[in-house]
XYZ file of C-alpha atoms in Angstrom:
622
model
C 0.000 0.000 0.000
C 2.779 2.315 0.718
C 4.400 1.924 -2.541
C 1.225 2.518 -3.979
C 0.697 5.808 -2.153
C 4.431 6.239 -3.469
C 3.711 5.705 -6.662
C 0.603 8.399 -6.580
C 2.708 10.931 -5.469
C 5.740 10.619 -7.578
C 3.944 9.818 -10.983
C 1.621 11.869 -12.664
C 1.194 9.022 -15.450
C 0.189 6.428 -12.250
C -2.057 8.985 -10.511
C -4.293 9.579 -13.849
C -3.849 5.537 -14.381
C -5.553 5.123 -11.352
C -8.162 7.316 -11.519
C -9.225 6.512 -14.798
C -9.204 2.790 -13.695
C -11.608 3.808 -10.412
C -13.809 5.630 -13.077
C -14.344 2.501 -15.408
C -13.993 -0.429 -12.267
C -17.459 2.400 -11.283
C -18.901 2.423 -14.727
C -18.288 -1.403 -15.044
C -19.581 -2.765 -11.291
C -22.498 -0.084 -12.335
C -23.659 -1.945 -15.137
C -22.806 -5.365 -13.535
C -25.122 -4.415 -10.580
C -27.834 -3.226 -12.621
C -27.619 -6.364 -14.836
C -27.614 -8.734 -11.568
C -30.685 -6.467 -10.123
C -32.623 -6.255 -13.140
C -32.120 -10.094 -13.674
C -32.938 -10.854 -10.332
C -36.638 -8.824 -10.872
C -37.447 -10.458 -14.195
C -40.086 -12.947 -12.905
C -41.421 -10.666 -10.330
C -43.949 -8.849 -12.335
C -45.076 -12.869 -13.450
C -45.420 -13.784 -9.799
C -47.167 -11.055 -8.898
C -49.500 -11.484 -12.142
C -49.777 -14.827 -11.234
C -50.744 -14.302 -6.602
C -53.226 -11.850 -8.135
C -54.832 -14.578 -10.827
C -55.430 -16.685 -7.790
C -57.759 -14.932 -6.058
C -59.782 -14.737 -8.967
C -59.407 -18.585 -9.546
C -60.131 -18.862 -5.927
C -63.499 -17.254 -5.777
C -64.100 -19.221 -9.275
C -63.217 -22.519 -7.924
C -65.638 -21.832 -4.959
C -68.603 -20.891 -7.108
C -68.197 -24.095 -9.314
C -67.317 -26.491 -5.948
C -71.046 -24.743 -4.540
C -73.102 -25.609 -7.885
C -71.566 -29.553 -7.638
C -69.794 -29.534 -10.835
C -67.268 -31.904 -10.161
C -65.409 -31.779 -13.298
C -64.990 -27.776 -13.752
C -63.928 -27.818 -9.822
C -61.111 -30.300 -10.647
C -59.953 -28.135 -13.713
C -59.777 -25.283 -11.582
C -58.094 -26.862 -8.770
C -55.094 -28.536 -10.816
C -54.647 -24.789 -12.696
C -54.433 -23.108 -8.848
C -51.834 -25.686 -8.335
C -49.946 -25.592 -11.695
C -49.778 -21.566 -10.877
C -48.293 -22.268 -7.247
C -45.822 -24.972 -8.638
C -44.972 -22.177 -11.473
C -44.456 -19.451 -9.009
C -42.487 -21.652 -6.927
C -39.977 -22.089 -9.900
C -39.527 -18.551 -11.166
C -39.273 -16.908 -7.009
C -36.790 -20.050 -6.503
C -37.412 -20.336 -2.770
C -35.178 -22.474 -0.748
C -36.972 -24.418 2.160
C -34.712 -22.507 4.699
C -35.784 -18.827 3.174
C -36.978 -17.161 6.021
C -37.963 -14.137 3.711
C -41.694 -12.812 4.078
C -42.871 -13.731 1.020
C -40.924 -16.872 1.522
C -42.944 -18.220 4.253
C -46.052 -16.679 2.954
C -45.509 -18.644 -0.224
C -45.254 -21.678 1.948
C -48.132 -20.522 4.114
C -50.499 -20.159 0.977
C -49.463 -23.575 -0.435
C -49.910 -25.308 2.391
C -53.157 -23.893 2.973
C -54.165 -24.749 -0.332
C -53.206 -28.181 0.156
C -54.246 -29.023 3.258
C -57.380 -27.286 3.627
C -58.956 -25.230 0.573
C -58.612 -28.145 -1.926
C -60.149 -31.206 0.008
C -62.788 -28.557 1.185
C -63.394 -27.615 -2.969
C -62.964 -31.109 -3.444
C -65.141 -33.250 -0.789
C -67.959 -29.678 -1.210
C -68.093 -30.621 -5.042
C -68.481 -34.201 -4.536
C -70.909 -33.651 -2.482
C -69.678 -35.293 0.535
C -69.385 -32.258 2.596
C -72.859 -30.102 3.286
C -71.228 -26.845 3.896
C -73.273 -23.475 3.270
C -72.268 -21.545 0.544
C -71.589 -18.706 3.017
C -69.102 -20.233 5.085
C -67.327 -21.902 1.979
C -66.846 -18.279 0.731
C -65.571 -16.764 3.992
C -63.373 -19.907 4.182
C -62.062 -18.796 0.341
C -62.112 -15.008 1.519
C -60.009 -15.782 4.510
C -57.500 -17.929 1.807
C -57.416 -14.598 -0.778
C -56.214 -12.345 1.849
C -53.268 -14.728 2.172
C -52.768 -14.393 -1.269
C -53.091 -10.827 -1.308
C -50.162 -10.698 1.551
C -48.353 -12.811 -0.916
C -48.888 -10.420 -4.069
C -48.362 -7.636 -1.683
C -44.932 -9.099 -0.787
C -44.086 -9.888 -4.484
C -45.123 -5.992 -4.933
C -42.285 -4.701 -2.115
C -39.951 -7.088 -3.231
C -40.333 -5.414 -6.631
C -40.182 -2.097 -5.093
C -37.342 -2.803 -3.053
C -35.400 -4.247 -6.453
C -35.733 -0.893 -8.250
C -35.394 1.184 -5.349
C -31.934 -0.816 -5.028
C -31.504 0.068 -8.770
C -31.912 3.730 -8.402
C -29.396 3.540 -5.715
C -26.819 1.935 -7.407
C -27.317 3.922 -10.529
C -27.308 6.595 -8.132
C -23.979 6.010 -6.043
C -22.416 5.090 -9.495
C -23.056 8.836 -11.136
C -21.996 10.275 -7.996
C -18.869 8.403 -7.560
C -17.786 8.826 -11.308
C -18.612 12.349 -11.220
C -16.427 12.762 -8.172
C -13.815 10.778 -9.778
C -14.097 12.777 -13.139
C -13.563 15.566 -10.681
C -10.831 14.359 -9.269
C -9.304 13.676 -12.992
C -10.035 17.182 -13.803
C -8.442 18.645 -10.623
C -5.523 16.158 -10.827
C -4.598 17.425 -14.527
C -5.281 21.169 -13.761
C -3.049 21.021 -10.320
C -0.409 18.832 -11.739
C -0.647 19.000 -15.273
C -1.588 22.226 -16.500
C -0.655 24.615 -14.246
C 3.091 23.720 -13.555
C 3.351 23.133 -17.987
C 2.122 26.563 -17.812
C 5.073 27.966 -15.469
C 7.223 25.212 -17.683
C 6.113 26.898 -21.115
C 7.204 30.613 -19.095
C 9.956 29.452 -18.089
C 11.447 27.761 -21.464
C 10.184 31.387 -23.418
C 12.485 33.005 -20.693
C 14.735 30.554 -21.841
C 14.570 30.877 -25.169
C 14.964 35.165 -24.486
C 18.257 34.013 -22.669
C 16.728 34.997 -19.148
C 18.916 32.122 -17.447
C 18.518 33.300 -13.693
C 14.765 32.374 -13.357
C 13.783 29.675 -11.423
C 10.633 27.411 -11.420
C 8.772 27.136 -8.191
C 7.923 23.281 -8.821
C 8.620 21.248 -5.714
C 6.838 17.752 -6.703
C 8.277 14.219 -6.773
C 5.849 13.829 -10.052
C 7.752 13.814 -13.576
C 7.055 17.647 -13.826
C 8.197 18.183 -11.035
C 11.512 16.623 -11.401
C 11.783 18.223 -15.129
C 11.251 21.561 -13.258
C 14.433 20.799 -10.653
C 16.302 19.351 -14.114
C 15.383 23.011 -15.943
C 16.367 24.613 -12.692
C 19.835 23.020 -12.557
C 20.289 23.187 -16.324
C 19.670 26.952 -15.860
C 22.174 27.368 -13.198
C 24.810 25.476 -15.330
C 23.780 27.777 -17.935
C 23.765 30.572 -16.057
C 27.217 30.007 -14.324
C 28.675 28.867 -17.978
C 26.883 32.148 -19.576
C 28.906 34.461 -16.690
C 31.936 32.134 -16.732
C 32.071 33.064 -20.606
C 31.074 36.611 -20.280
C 34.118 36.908 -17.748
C 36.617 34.437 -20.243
C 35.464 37.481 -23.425
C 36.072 40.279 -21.573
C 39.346 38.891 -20.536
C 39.946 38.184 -24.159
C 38.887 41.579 -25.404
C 40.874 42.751 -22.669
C 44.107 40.863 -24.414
C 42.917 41.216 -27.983
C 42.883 45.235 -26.900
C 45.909 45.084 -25.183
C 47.613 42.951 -28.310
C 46.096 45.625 -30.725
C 47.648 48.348 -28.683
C 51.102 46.456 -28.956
C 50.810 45.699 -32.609
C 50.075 49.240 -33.147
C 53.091 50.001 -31.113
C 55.278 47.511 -32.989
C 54.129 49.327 -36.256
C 54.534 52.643 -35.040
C 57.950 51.161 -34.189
C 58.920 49.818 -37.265
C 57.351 52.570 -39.414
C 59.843 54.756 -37.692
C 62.851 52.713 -37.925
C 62.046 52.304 -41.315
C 61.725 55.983 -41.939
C 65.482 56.445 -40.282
C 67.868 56.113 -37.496
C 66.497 57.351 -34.063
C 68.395 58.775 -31.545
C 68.815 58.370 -27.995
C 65.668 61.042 -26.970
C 63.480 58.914 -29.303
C 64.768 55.451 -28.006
C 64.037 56.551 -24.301
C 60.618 57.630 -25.190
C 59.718 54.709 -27.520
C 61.344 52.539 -24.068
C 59.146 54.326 -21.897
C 56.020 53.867 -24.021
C 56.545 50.679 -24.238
C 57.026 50.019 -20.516
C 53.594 51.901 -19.814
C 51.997 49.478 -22.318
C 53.110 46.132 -21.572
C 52.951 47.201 -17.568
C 56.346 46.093 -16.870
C 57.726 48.845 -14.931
C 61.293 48.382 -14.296
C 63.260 47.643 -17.651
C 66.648 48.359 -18.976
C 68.195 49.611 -22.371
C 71.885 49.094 -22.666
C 73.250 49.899 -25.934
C 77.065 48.777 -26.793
C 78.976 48.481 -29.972
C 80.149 45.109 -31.160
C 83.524 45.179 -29.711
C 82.753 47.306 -26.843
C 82.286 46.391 -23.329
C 80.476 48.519 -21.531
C 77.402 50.345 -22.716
C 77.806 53.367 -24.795
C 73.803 54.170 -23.437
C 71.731 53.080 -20.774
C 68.059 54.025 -20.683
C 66.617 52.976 -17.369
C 62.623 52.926 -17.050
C 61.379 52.439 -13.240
C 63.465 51.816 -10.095
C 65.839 49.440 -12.876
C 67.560 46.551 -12.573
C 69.452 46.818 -8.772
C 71.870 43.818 -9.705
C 73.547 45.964 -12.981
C 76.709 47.184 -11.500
C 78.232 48.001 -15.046
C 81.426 46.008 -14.334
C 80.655 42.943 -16.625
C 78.277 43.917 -18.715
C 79.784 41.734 -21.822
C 78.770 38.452 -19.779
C 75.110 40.535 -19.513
C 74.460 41.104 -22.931
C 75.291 37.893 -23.949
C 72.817 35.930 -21.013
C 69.071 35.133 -21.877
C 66.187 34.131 -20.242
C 65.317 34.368 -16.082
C 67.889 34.408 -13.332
C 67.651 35.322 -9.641
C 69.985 37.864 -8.858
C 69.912 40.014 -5.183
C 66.097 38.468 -4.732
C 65.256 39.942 -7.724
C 63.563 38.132 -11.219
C 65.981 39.363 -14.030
C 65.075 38.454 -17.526
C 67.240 39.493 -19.913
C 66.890 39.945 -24.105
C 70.337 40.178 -25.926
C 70.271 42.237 -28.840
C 71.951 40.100 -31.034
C 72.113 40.054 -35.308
C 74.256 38.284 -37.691
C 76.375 36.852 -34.846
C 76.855 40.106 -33.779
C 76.032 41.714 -30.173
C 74.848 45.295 -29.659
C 73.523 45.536 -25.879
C 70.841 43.415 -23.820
C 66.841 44.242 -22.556
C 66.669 43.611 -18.994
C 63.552 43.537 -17.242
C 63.238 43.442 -13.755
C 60.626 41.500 -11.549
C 60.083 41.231 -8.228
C 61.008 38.086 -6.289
C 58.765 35.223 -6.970
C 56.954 36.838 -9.769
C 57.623 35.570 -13.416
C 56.710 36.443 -16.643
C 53.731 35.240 -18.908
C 54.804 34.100 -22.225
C 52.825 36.632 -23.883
C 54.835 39.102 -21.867
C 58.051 37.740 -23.091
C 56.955 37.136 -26.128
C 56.356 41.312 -26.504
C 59.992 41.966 -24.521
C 61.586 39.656 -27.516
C 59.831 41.495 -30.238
C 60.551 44.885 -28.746
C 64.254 43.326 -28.550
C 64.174 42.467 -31.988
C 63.160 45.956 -33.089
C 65.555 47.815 -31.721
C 68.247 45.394 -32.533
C 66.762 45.908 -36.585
C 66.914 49.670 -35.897
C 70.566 49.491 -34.747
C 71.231 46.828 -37.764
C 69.525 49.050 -40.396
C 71.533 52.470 -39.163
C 74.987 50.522 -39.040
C 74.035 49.395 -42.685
C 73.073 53.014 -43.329
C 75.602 53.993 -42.387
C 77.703 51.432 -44.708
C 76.434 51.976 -47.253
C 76.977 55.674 -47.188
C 80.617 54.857 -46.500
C 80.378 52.726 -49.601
C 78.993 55.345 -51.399
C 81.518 57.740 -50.394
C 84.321 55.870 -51.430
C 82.783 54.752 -54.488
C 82.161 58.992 -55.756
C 85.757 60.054 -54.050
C 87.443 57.142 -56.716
C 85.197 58.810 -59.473
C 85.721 62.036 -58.208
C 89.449 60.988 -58.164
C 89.168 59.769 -61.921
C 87.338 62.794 -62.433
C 90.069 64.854 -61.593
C 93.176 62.480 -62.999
C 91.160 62.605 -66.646
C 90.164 66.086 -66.774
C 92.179 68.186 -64.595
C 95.117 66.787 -63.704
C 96.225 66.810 -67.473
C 94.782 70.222 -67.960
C 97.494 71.182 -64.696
C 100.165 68.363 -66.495
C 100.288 70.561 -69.614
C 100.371 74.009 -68.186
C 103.044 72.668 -66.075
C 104.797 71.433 -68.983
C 104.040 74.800 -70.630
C 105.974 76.862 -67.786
C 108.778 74.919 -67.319
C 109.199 75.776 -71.742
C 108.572 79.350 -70.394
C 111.118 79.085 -67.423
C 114.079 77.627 -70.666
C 113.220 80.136 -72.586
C 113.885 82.644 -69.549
C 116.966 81.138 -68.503
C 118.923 81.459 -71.994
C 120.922 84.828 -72.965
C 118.390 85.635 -76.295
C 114.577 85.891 -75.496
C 112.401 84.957 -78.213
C 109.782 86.919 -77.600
C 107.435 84.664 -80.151
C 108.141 81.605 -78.210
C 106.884 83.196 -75.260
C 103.798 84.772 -76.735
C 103.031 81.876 -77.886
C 103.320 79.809 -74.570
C 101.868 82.439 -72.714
C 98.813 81.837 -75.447
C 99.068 78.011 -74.859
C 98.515 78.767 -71.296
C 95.837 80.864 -71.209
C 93.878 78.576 -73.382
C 94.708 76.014 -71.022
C 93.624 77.847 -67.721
C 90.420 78.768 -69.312
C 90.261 75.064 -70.327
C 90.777 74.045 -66.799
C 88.729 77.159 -65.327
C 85.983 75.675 -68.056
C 86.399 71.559 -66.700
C 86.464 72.784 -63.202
C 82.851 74.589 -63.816
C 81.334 71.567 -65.353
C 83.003 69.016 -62.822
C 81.251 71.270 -59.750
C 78.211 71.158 -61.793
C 78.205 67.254 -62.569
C 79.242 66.752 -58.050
C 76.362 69.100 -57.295
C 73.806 67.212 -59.266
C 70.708 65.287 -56.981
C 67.605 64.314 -58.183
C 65.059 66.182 -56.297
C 61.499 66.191 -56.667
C 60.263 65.050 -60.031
C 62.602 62.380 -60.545
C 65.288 61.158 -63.068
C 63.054 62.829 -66.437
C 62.730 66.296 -64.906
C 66.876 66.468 -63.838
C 67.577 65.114 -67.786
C 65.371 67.982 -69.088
C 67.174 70.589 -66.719
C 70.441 69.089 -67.822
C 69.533 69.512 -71.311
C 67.718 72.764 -70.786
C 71.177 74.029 -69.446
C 73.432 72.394 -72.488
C 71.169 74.397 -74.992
C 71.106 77.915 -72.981
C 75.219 77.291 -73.260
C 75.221 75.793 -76.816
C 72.489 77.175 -78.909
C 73.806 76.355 -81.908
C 73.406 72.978 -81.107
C 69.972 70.952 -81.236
C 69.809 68.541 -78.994
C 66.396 65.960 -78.554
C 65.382 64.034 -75.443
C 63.148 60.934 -75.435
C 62.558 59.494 -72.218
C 59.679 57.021 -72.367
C 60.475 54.758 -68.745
C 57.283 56.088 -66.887
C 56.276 52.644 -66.120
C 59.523 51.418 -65.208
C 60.212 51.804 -61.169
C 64.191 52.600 -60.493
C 66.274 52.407 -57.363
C 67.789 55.564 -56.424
C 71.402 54.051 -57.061
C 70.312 53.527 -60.890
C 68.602 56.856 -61.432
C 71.751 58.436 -60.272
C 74.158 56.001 -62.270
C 71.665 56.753 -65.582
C 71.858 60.532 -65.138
C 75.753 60.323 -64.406
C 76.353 58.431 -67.758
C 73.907 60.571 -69.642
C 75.414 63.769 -68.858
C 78.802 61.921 -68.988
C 77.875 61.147 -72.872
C 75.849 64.322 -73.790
C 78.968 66.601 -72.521
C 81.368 64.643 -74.613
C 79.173 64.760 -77.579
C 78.769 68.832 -76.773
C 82.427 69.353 -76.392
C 84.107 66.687 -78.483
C 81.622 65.802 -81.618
C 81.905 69.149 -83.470
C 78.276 68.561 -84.615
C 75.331 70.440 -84.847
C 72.427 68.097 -83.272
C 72.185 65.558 -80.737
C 69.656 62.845 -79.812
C 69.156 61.518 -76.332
C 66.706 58.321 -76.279
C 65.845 56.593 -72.829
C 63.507 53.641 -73.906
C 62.613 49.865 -73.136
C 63.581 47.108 -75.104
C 62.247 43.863 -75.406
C 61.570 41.795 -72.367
C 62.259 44.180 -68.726
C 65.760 45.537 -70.723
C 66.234 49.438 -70.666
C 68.162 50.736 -73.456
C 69.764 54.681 -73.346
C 71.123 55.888 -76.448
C 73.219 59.403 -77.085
C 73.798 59.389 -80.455
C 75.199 62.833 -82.209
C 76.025 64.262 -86.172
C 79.817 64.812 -85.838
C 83.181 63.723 -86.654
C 82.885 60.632 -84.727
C 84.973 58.852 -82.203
C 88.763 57.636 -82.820
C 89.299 54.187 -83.929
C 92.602 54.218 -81.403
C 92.141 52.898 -77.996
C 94.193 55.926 -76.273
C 91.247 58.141 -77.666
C 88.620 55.618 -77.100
C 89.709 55.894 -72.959
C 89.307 59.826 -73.272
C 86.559 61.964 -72.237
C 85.401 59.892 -69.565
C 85.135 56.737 -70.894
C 86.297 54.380 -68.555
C 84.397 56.046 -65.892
C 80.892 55.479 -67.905
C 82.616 51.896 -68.474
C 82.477 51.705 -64.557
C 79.217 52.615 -63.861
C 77.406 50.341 -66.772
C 79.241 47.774 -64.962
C 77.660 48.828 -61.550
C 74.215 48.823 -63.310
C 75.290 45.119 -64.636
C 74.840 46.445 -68.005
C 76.783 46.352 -71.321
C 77.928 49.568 -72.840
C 78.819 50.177 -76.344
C 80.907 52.990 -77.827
C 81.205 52.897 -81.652
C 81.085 55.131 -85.004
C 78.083 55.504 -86.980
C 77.674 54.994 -90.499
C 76.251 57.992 -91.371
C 78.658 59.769 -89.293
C 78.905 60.483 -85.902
C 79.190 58.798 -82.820
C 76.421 56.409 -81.033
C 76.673 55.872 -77.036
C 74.395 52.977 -76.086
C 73.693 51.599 -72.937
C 71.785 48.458 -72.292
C 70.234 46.584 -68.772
C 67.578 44.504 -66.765
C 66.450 47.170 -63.435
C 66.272 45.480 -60.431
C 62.997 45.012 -60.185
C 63.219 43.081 -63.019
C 65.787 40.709 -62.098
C 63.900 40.187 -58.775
C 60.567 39.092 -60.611
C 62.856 36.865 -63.150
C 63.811 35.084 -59.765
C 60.710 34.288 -58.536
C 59.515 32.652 -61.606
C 62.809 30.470 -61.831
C 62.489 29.597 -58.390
C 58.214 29.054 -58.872
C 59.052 27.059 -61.878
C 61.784 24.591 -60.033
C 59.245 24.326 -57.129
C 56.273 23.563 -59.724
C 59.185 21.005 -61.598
């Protein structure tokens, strides 16, 4: 029974189970009892049909028995006691029925047998002499039995569908109440909690995660109310829990954007040029404020040096830095524990070459994340790249300088210092003719002559050699310095006509072969001005087939020398030099027509670069 009651309480399914089962074990013992009672009445209306056609038989039998027929008095007798014999079998009266209408049955049988029969019979055969009178209060006294008995068979009747009406009765209360109780079972612990369940998932469903159902059962909805309960604190805990883990991550992804920005910033600048020790400090300083790493050092050394040339200090600074062996410092990595402080430290190190050490400074116990170190090493790297790409700068400039003092130097050798080699040739004919006892005054007029022409011819190489070292190409680029240069040979040579195609607009140049072009185009155009006797002159910058550049100075006058000591005048082997810089070929010849043709042919960089790639794409693809 207790597991029963169990059951009810913790099962909605079992509770409505049970109740519909109570409403059709109702419905079915309603219609058994009502079969059972009106089975039980279906020969009462005969046996009351049949007491009540006794009396009437009765009083029959007595006028027949009075008048001496025999024969009618016998027929009536043996139907009297066929009727008692038949209601006998349909009431189905035990002998031990102590029922009313059980013994009055009995009572009127008997009586019938023992006493009203031989009286009809002996009073019809004539041997009784009894007054008609008496026989009929006799029969009278008989019929009232019977009527007791019909009146019996009438309450039993009575009492059979009074029973009925009962049971119909109790049945259409009790399933109404049990309906009832259906109705109130599904409304209390159906509908209303799928109600706050259908609420509560639509909360759901808006992402409210913090409600809670007020369900306290042991029934299925119940325990789907404490699931969606838990579920929603799970939820709810994993919906915070995540809202915490992206804030932390925009957090980072803010703080990485901030230090990507920095690191461009950074390298924008480096790329732009050197910095100097101001700008180093404050780039150190931002970067301290950034990452939140308050205590960092910048020591800055030259390869061979060993102690730091600068050292920016951000914070309180590393404590353990005593300067006194700072070559074993530059060269460490990663953490140590020095004086109970946390020293990481970031050598600035390129090509196998050392140029100071990033120290950052923790206190004791504390260590830093990877990210963190990560950012240090980068920061590292960047100023290591800055002090790589100003030592290259700085290189190459050297390079560069040596490279224009040997051309200035050949400059010189090829124009000037055989201008000075014949005027000093010329005075020491002067200081001869000086020294001997007869001056001939025509010999020194005309060496005096010789030597003006050759100062002005020096005065007039030293003019164009300043012009050719003061040359840059500013704004505008390589075509607008070649039209100035130009514009300047005709305003001092207007008799001569000379033509400029340039036709590379779509051809990017390094500033190293925009100079070397302009030096061996001027280098060509002045010997053509100076040395050609002609009248016109044609400058051509174009492309060739392919990625080649081709530069031709071609001019209408006498034409070069066929003998290689004139061939290595005017410049020649310095224009020889620079095609060779520009990995070009350069060729110097006579023109058919007359004249002399300059031409210059090469790949640009660019070019070369691209050509590169697809050999190396095409060995890859192979």
């Amino acid at each position: 029974m207790g597991n029963v009651l169990n059951r009810i309480r913790q099962s909605i399914v079992f509770r409505i189970g049970v109740l519909m089962l109570l409403t059709i074990v109702v419905a079915i013992g309603s219609m058994v009892a009502s079969y059972v009672i009106s089975d039980a009445a279906e020969n009462d209306a005969a046996a009351v049909n049949l007491s009540g056609s006794l009396r009437a038989m009765t009083y029959k039998s007595v006028a027949t028995a009075s008048s001496g027929d025999q024969r009618a008095t016998q027929d009536l007798a043996e139907q009297i006691s066929a009727r008692l014999d038949h209601i006998a079998t349909i009431s189905e009266f035990s002998p031990a029925d102590q029922q009313p209408e059980a013994q009055n049955f009995r009572e009127v049988r008997q009586e019938w047998r023992q006493h009203i029969l031989p009286l009809l019979a002996s009073v019809a055969n004539g041997e009784s002499r009894i007054s008609e009178g008496k026989l009929l209060n006799t029969a009278e006294s008989f019929v009232d039995r019977v009527d007791t008995l019909v009146l019996d068979y009438q309450h039993t009747a009575e009492h059979k569908v009074e029973l009925l009406r009962l049971v119909q009765l109790c049945s259409l209360f009790a399933t109404v109440i049990l309906v009832y109780f259906s109705l109130f079972s599904l409304s209390r612990s159906v509908e209303q909690p799928l109600r706050k369940l259908i609420a509560s998932c639509r909360d759901i469903a808006r992402g409210n995660f913090r409600q809670k159902l007020d369900l306290h059962g042991e029934d299925e909805l119940g325990l789907l109310a404490q699931t969606i309960n838990r579920m929603c604190e799970v939820i709810d805990g994993t919906h915070r829990e995540l809202e915490t883990r992206v804030r932390d991550k925009t957090a980072q992804l803010h703080k990485s954007h901030e230090v990507l920005n920095f690191q461009y910033r950074l390298a924008r600048r480096i790329s732009e040029g050197p910095l100097n020790g101001l700008e180093m400090d404050q780039w150190l300083a931002e970067f301290s404020e950034l990452t939140e790493l308050h205590d960092l050092d910048l020591c800055l050394m030259t390869p061979e040096g060993m102690t730091p040339y600068q050292h920016l200090i951000h914070g309180a600074g590393n404590n353990a830095c005593q300067e006194s062996n700072c070559n074993s410092c530059a060269h460490a990595s990663g953490p140590r524990e020095v004086a109970g402080q946390q020293i990481y430290r970031f050598p600035l190190e390129a090509d196998k070459r050392n140029y100071g050490v990033l120290v950052c400074t923790l206190p004791q116990g504390q260590l830093l994340q990877r990210e963190q170190q990560l950012r240090l090493s980068a920061f590292a790297d960047a100023v290591t790249t800055a002090i790589t790409l100003k030592e290259r700068s700085e290189q190459d400039r050297r390079v560069a300088l040596m490279d224009e003092r040997g051309i200035i130097a050949r400059e010189l050798h090829d124009s000037l210092a055989q201008s000075l080699s014949y005027l000093k040739i010329q005075v020491a004919r002067l200081a001869r003719c000086n020294r001997g006892d007869a001056l001939d005054r025509d010999q020194v007029a005309e060496i005096t002559s010789e030597l003006k022409q050759g100062l002005n011819a020096s005065y007039r190489q030293l003019r164009e050699l300043l012009t050719t070292f003061r040359l840059q190409i500013a704004e505008g680029g390589l075509r607008a310095i070649l039209e100035k240069s130009v514009f300047q040979h005709r305003e001092q040579h207007p008799e001569i006509t000379i033509d400029l195609v340039y036709d590379l607009e779509e051809i990017p140049l390094t500033p190293n072969e925009e100079i070397h072009l302009l030096q061996l185009v001027r280098e060509a155009s002045q010997n053509a001005v100076y040395h050609s006797w002609g009248d016109h002159i044609s400058i051509r910058l174009t492309q060739g087939e392919g990625q080649e550049i081709r530069v031709s100075i071609c001019d209408n006058g006498v034409g070069i020398s066929e003998s290689p000591e004139k061939r290595n005048h005017f410049g020649m082997s310095i224009m020889q030099e620079r095609a060779s810089n520009l990995r070009g070929g350069l060729d110097i010849r006579r023109c058919e027509s007359g004249g002399t043709e300059v031409s210059f042919v090469f790949v640009p960089e660019y070019a070369r670069e691209r050509q590169l790639l697809w050999n190396n794409a095409a060995g890859s693809g192979g």
